[in-house]
Every structure is written in structure tokens, then in C-alpha cells.
Tab-separated table of C-alpha atoms in Angstrom:
chain	number	residue	atom	x	y	z
A	277	UNK	CA	42.277	-4.709	35.208
A	278	UNK	CA	40.416	-1.404	36.204
A	279	UNK	CA	43.274	0.190	38.124
A	280	UNK	CA	43.014	3.876	38.127
A	281	UNK	CA	39.252	3.834	37.429
A	282	UNK	CA	37.684	7.204	38.680
A	283	UNK	CA	35.576	6.899	41.783
A	284	UNK	CA	33.330	9.872	41.108
A	285	UNK	CA	32.156	11.211	44.371
A	286	UNK	CA	28.611	11.104	43.219
A	287	UNK	CA	28.616	7.367	42.752
A	288	UNK	CA	31.190	6.291	45.313
A	289	UNK	CA	28.824	5.223	48.004
A	290	UNK	CA	29.783	1.758	49.306
A	291	UNK	CA	27.097	-0.875	49.742
A	292	UNK	CA	27.108	-0.852	53.559
A	293	UNK	CA	24.196	-2.886	55.334
A	294	UNK	CA	23.571	0.338	57.560
A	295	UNK	CA	22.238	1.942	54.254
A	296	UNK	CA	19.663	-0.953	54.206
A	297	UNK	CA	18.212	-0.337	57.586
A	298	UNK	CA	20.592	-1.626	60.219
A	299	UNK	CA	20.689	1.573	62.224
A	300	UNK	CA	21.739	0.187	65.403
A	301	UNK	CA	25.185	-0.602	63.898
A	302	UNK	CA	27.259	2.482	63.939
A	303	UNK	CA	27.527	3.662	60.309
A	304	UNK	CA	30.585	5.736	61.381
A	305	UNK	CA	32.424	2.822	62.614
A	306	UNK	CA	33.417	0.507	59.846
A	307	UNK	CA	34.119	0.509	56.168
A	308	UNK	CA	31.474	-1.179	53.688
A	309	UNK	CA	31.592	-4.895	52.878
A	310	UNK	CA	32.064	-5.848	49.270
A	311	UNK	CA	33.536	-8.576	47.289
A	312	UNK	CA	36.205	-10.371	49.651
A	313	UNK	CA	39.288	-8.355	49.715
A	314	UNK	CA	43.049	-9.129	50.230
A	315	UNK	CA	43.508	-12.233	52.483
A	316	UNK	CA	46.075	-13.576	54.842
A	317	UNK	CA	47.515	-16.740	53.754
A	318	UNK	CA	49.763	-19.518	55.275
A	319	UNK	CA	52.110	-21.673	52.920
A	320	UNK	CA	49.376	-24.164	52.027
A	321	UNK	CA	45.889	-23.039	52.761
A	322	UNK	CA	44.369	-19.463	53.269
A	323	UNK	CA	43.475	-18.326	56.751
A	324	UNK	CA	39.640	-18.302	55.403
A	325	UNK	CA	40.165	-21.728	54.007
A	326	UNK	CA	41.063	-20.977	50.463
A	327	UNK	CA	43.852	-22.623	49.011
A	328	UNK	CA	47.019	-21.192	47.646
A	329	UNK	CA	46.084	-22.967	44.236
A	330	UNK	CA	42.909	-20.603	44.479
A	331	UNK	CA	45.025	-17.715	45.214
A	332	UNK	CA	47.313	-18.382	42.170
A	333	UNK	CA	44.518	-19.013	39.627
A	334	UNK	CA	42.046	-16.296	41.146
A	335	UNK	CA	41.999	-12.490	40.924
A	336	UNK	CA	45.086	-11.802	42.829
A	337	UNK	CA	47.245	-12.876	39.926
A	338	UNK	CA	46.321	-9.693	38.008
A	339	UNK	CA	46.890	-6.875	40.298
A	340	UNK	CA	50.588	-6.422	41.143
A	341	UNK	CA	51.098	-8.078	44.359
A	342	UNK	CA	53.525	-7.115	47.426
A	343	UNK	CA	54.263	-9.862	49.807
A	344	UNK	CA	56.060	-10.167	53.174
A	345	UNK	CA	56.175	-12.603	55.894
A	346	UNK	CA	55.232	-11.617	59.618
A	347	UNK	CA	55.460	-14.490	62.187
A	348	UNK	CA	55.107	-17.198	59.542
A	349	UNK	CA	52.006	-15.724	58.016
A	350	UNK	CA	52.084	-14.672	54.368
A	351	UNK	CA	50.197	-11.352	54.041
A	352	UNK	CA	49.256	-10.225	50.594
A	353	UNK	CA	48.352	-6.684	49.471
A	354	UNK	CA	48.114	-5.254	46.066
A	355	UNK	CA	50.597	-2.266	45.228
A	356	UNK	CA	47.696	0.457	45.636
A	357	UNK	CA	47.472	4.354	45.211
A	358	UNK	CA	44.641	6.333	46.865
A	359	UNK	CA	44.605	9.631	44.867
A	360	UNK	CA	42.215	12.347	45.452
A	361	UNK	CA	42.193	15.407	43.024
A	362	UNK	CA	40.504	18.863	43.453
A	363	UNK	CA	38.564	17.830	46.454
A	364	UNK	CA	36.159	20.564	47.924
A	365	UNK	CA	33.603	20.470	50.625
A	366	UNK	CA	31.117	23.381	51.119
A	367	UNK	CA	29.451	24.301	54.469
A	368	UNK	CA	26.926	26.954	54.029
A	369	UNK	CA	28.882	30.021	52.766
A	370	UNK	CA	32.378	28.801	53.277
A	371	UNK	CA	34.548	25.832	51.994
A	372	UNK	CA	36.005	23.567	54.696
A	373	UNK	CA	38.671	23.014	51.984
A	374	UNK	CA	38.941	23.466	48.359
A	375	UNK	CA	41.308	22.077	45.494
A	376	UNK	CA	42.716	19.429	47.907
A	377	UNK	CA	45.210	17.101	46.308
A	378	UNK	CA	46.563	13.930	48.009
A	379	UNK	CA	48.450	10.760	47.048
A	380	UNK	CA	48.796	7.748	49.616
A	381	UNK	CA	50.683	4.769	48.476
A	382	UNK	CA	51.078	1.013	49.692
A	383	UNK	CA	53.455	1.112	52.674
A	384	UNK	CA	52.884	4.793	53.737
A	385	UNK	CA	51.061	6.254	56.534
A	386	UNK	CA	49.706	9.790	56.348
A	387	UNK	CA	49.149	11.827	59.468
A	388	UNK	CA	46.044	14.196	59.184
A	389	UNK	CA	46.193	17.240	61.401
A	390	UNK	CA	44.110	20.561	61.799
A	391	UNK	CA	41.884	22.142	64.348
A	392	UNK	CA	38.516	21.191	65.413
A	393	UNK	CA	36.233	21.919	62.615
A	394	UNK	CA	38.834	21.875	59.756
A	395	UNK	CA	37.546	18.849	58.038
A	396	UNK	CA	39.567	15.964	59.168
A	397	UNK	CA	36.619	13.525	59.725
A	398	UNK	CA	34.888	14.803	56.755
A	399	UNK	CA	37.936	14.124	54.392
A	400	UNK	CA	38.093	10.498	56.018
A	401	UNK	CA	34.311	9.830	55.224
A	402	UNK	CA	34.820	11.098	51.810
A	403	UNK	CA	37.604	8.661	51.106
A	404	UNK	CA	35.667	5.848	52.691
A	405	UNK	CA	32.776	6.719	50.236
A	406	UNK	CA	30.317	7.508	53.205
A	407	UNK	CA	29.575	11.244	51.984
A	408	UNK	CA	30.047	13.224	48.739
A	409	UNK	CA	32.179	16.141	48.050
A	410	UNK	CA	30.937	19.212	46.299
A	411	UNK	CA	33.907	19.130	43.735
A	412	UNK	CA	36.635	16.559	42.829
A	413	UNK	CA	37.353	12.636	42.386
A	414	UNK	CA	38.870	9.773	44.256
A	415	UNK	CA	40.689	7.171	42.647
A	416	UNK	CA	41.962	3.706	44.104
A	417	UNK	CA	44.482	2.628	41.646
A	418	UNK	CA	45.695	-0.956	41.306
A	419	UNK	CA	42.583	-2.704	42.210
A	420	UNK	CA	39.851	-4.082	40.293
A	421	UNK	CA	36.450	-2.207	40.247
A	422	UNK	CA	34.734	-5.200	41.717
A	423	UNK	CA	37.049	-5.393	44.859
A	424	UNK	CA	37.520	-1.797	45.950
A	425	UNK	CA	34.541	-1.667	48.317
A	426	UNK	CA	36.234	-4.365	50.279
A	427	UNK	CA	39.732	-2.385	50.485
A	428	UNK	CA	38.686	0.372	53.064
A	429	UNK	CA	38.769	0.031	56.877
A	430	UNK	CA	36.996	3.184	58.249
A	431	UNK	CA	37.426	3.661	62.020
A	432	UNK	CA	35.231	6.535	63.356
A	433	UNK	CA	34.473	8.195	66.706
A	434	UNK	CA	31.852	5.797	67.631
A	435	UNK	CA	32.962	2.182	68.327
A	436	UNK	CA	29.851	0.411	66.520
A	437	UNK	CA	29.417	-2.265	69.142
A	438	UNK	CA	26.453	-3.557	70.549
A	439	UNK	CA	26.119	-3.124	74.428
A	440	UNK	CA	24.313	-6.380	75.186
A	441	UNK	CA	27.034	-8.692	73.274
A	442	UNK	CA	30.302	-9.618	74.683
A	443	UNK	CA	33.482	-8.474	73.150
A	444	UNK	CA	34.047	-11.690	71.295
A	445	UNK	CA	30.495	-11.733	70.004
A	446	UNK	CA	30.791	-8.251	68.767
A	447	UNK	CA	33.986	-9.024	66.732
A	448	UNK	CA	32.304	-12.395	65.495
A	449	UNK	CA	29.257	-10.445	64.064
A	450	UNK	CA	31.556	-8.091	62.460
A	451	UNK	CA	33.819	-10.822	60.949
A	452	UNK	CA	30.748	-12.269	59.475
A	453	UNK	CA	29.332	-8.947	58.285
A	454	UNK	CA	32.565	-7.690	56.719
A	455	UNK	CA	34.040	-10.884	55.455
A	456	UNK	CA	36.763	-11.322	58.132
A	457	UNK	CA	38.265	-14.122	60.048
A	458	UNK	CA	36.513	-14.941	63.215
A	459	UNK	CA	39.416	-17.442	64.001
A	460	UNK	CA	41.622	-14.500	64.521
A	461	UNK	CA	39.450	-12.846	67.524
A	462	UNK	CA	41.507	-14.376	70.315
A	463	UNK	CA	44.746	-13.168	68.748
A	464	UNK	CA	43.155	-9.763	68.001
A	465	UNK	CA	42.225	-9.190	71.659
A	466	UNK	CA	45.399	-10.489	72.872
A	467	UNK	CA	47.377	-8.067	70.709
A	468	UNK	CA	45.104	-5.148	72.096
A	469	UNK	CA	45.866	-6.571	75.855
A	470	UNK	CA	42.163	-7.427	76.568
A	471	UNK	CA	42.042	-11.229	76.028
A	472	UNK	CA	40.464	-11.504	79.542
A	473	UNK	CA	37.545	-9.457	78.438
A	474	UNK	CA	36.505	-11.793	75.454
A	475	UNK	CA	33.385	-13.029	77.211
A	476	UNK	CA	32.205	-9.927	79.150
A	477	UNK	CA	29.140	-7.709	77.610
A	478	UNK	CA	30.542	-4.503	76.279
A	479	UNK	CA	28.107	-2.506	78.576
A	480	UNK	CA	30.368	-3.150	81.459
A	481	UNK	CA	33.575	-2.136	79.990
A	482	UNK	CA	35.337	1.016	80.202
A	483	UNK	CA	35.587	3.673	77.647
A	484	UNK	CA	39.211	2.711	76.856
A	485	UNK	CA	38.373	-0.907	76.890
A	486	UNK	CA	35.533	-0.496	74.415
A	487	UNK	CA	37.897	1.324	72.127
A	488	UNK	CA	40.329	-1.580	72.184
A	489	UNK	CA	37.787	-4.047	71.383
A	490	UNK	CA	36.681	-1.803	68.598
A	491	UNK	CA	40.282	-1.634	67.277
A	492	UNK	CA	40.754	-5.329	67.235
A	493	UNK	CA	38.593	-5.547	64.183
A	494	UNK	CA	41.618	-4.186	62.211
A	495	UNK	CA	43.286	-7.622	62.733
A	496	UNK	CA	40.060	-9.677	62.424
A	497	UNK	CA	39.182	-8.019	59.161
A	498	UNK	CA	42.183	-7.893	56.914
A	499	UNK	CA	42.079	-4.777	54.512
A	500	UNK	CA	44.939	-2.727	52.935
A	501	UNK	CA	43.436	0.894	53.265
A	502	UNK	CA	43.018	2.131	56.831
A	503	UNK	CA	41.130	5.368	57.391
A	504	UNK	CA	41.559	6.009	61.307
A	505	UNK	CA	39.687	8.963	62.933
A	506	UNK	CA	41.297	9.604	66.104
A	507	UNK	CA	41.859	6.013	66.823
A	508	UNK	CA	44.077	7.070	69.890
A	509	UNK	CA	41.295	8.845	71.732
A	510	UNK	CA	40.447	7.397	75.046
A	511	UNK	CA	43.377	4.999	75.301
A	512	UNK	CA	46.129	4.823	77.906
A	513	UNK	CA	49.796	4.907	77.089
A	514	UNK	CA	50.068	1.152	76.824
A	515	UNK	CA	47.182	0.966	74.301
A	516	UNK	CA	48.519	4.079	72.358
A	517	UNK	CA	51.860	2.236	72.020
A	518	UNK	CA	50.090	-1.123	70.982
A	519	UNK	CA	47.785	0.698	68.225
A	520	UNK	CA	50.816	2.882	66.981
A	521	UNK	CA	52.566	-0.438	66.536
A	522	UNK	CA	49.725	-2.143	64.664
A	523	UNK	CA	49.577	0.841	62.203
A	524	UNK	CA	53.363	0.412	61.668
A	525	UNK	CA	53.102	-3.308	61.063
A	526	UNK	CA	50.336	-2.647	58.553
A	527	UNK	CA	52.443	-0.214	56.682
A	528	UNK	CA	55.419	-2.582	56.712
A	529	UNK	CA	53.517	-5.171	55.005
A	530	UNK	CA	52.265	-3.138	52.302
A	531	UNK	CA	49.128	-1.571	53.581
A	532	UNK	CA	48.484	2.119	53.822
A	533	UNK	CA	46.879	4.323	56.476
A	534	UNK	CA	45.521	7.758	56.886
A	535	UNK	CA	45.231	8.615	60.378
A	536	UNK	CA	43.690	11.796	62.045
A	537	UNK	CA	45.603	12.535	65.240
A	538	UNK	CA	47.665	14.966	66.953
A	539	UNK	CA	49.728	12.274	68.812
A	540	UNK	CA	53.122	10.894	67.810
A	541	UNK	CA	52.930	7.672	65.836
A	542	UNK	CA	55.503	5.144	65.747
A	543	UNK	CA	55.547	4.706	61.914
A	544	UNK	CA	57.224	7.212	59.613
A	545	UNK	CA	54.605	9.577	58.347
A	546	UNK	CA	54.042	12.232	55.620
A	547	UNK	CA	51.778	14.934	57.033
A	548	UNK	CA	48.537	16.556	55.794
A	549	UNK	CA	47.301	19.694	57.762
A	550	UNK	CA	44.024	21.269	56.958
A	551	UNK	CA	44.530	24.273	59.251
A	552	UNK	CA	43.868	27.404	57.221
A	553	UNK	CA	42.102	26.070	54.238
A	554	UNK	CA	38.589	27.436	54.994
A	555	UNK	CA	37.563	30.072	52.565
A	556	UNK	CA	34.400	32.025	51.637
A	557	UNK	CA	32.685	30.633	48.555
A	558	UNK	CA	32.313	32.906	45.849
């Protein structure tokens, strides 16, 4: 097992299709695909058609599993730790932040706060592997090197939806691209309160409705590490409660989340405030 292996920030770029020229698909909207990540299983057969026998004989037997049952579905996540050490990002003559340390464990939610321009989005993109830091390292402990690219869900300011496609078609495309389960699309849309919108083209939806469609990918594509940049923006109070509940459920079944938001979350959280970390470079 390669748990604790160093993800040098010079080499942590993820193998994302956008990097291969799919520019219409929002680079800032989703984590990169890689080797299939943790799955959702029922008692006899995985949701993606893989049997429990495959699970017992496969790679999941070596990485320290945490299991829990939600609604009769067995959700499996490894016991992970996301560790960042000595992170620094420079913008011109100043550092956005410097010597930043953080540890996020399975079952935890960290709320990321700070004024505009303090580096919240920058930090989330660093952790997702989309951009490098000037100093520091990031490690995902508890997962094999070949699997860590498929551990992250990055949700950015842009929804990453194609306007000409319906809500269901967008999610189906994402499920295929990022190794998700398209059979969970009706469930995901229902959970977000937009089941009736499945066959409507995204271009006719309101901003809040598009945001809900985009957030439905968190259910369709099951990954243990959620990096969410203002996921509650443009949502009404009903949708905020739904998404906040999804984050709580994710943590309760062994996932982890870092959420950039100034709104109250339902989950118990730790806090990381980036305010006041700017300093002039020597």
C-alpha cells in the first residue's frame, strides 16, 4: 500500500479530459477521472454491477475500510487523511497564504472561510490537483497511488453543464466520463428536488435549478473527498437545507468534505479561516 505517499505539488496534476482538449466542459467544475474509486454496494452485487466477491478479492481489502448502512445500501470508504504541509501561494509581490497546514480525516467536514481574494478557491484547486503551489506538499493517506485521482470531487463556481443537453443527459455524460452510476440519476435529481426537470434542456433552467443539477453529480459519482467551492451560492433556503444535509450524510458514512462557505452547515465542522494570511514576499 502506498498510503501517505507524497503528492508533490509539481506532479499532482490530475488526468483530466479537459487537459486533453475538451474545453467546453468546465475545468473548474469536477474532479478528474482516474482508476475507479470507492463504490456503493448492496449485499450481493455492486451498484456498478461488480459483485461483492470482486470487492472481497480486489483492491478494497488492503486499505482499511470503513462501512456503514444507509437505506439498505452499503457505502464503503477507506479511512483517509488529507494532509497539507507548508503550503504557500504567491501572487505578484505577496503571498495569499504561507506555511499553511491542514489535516482532514474521514468523517470530518472543514468549513473554509475568509474575505474575497484570501485564497479559498485557490486552496481548493491546489488540493484537487488543478494548480500548483509555490511551496509545500499534499498527501492523501490511506489510498493506493493508482486510486487517489478518483478520490476527489471538486465542485467550483461554474456548473460544467452543456446548455443544449437536458439535466439527465448532462448527468449521464458526467457519469460516463467520471466513472459514476447513471442509474442513480433519478434518485439524485429527486434528492435535489428537481426530478421534474430531468428531460428539460439546461438552457431553460434558472440559475438555482442549474446549480441543483450540477450538485446532483455528488450522488451520481460516488467519491470520498468533496472539495466544494461555494456550493450553496444561488440556492434558495430549501436547496441549502438539502445540500447541507447531503454533506452531513457524506461525512456520517466515512467521507470527508472541505466547504468554502460563510453559511451555516448542518454538519459539525472544524474551521479554517484564511483571513489575515496575506504577507509581502521577501
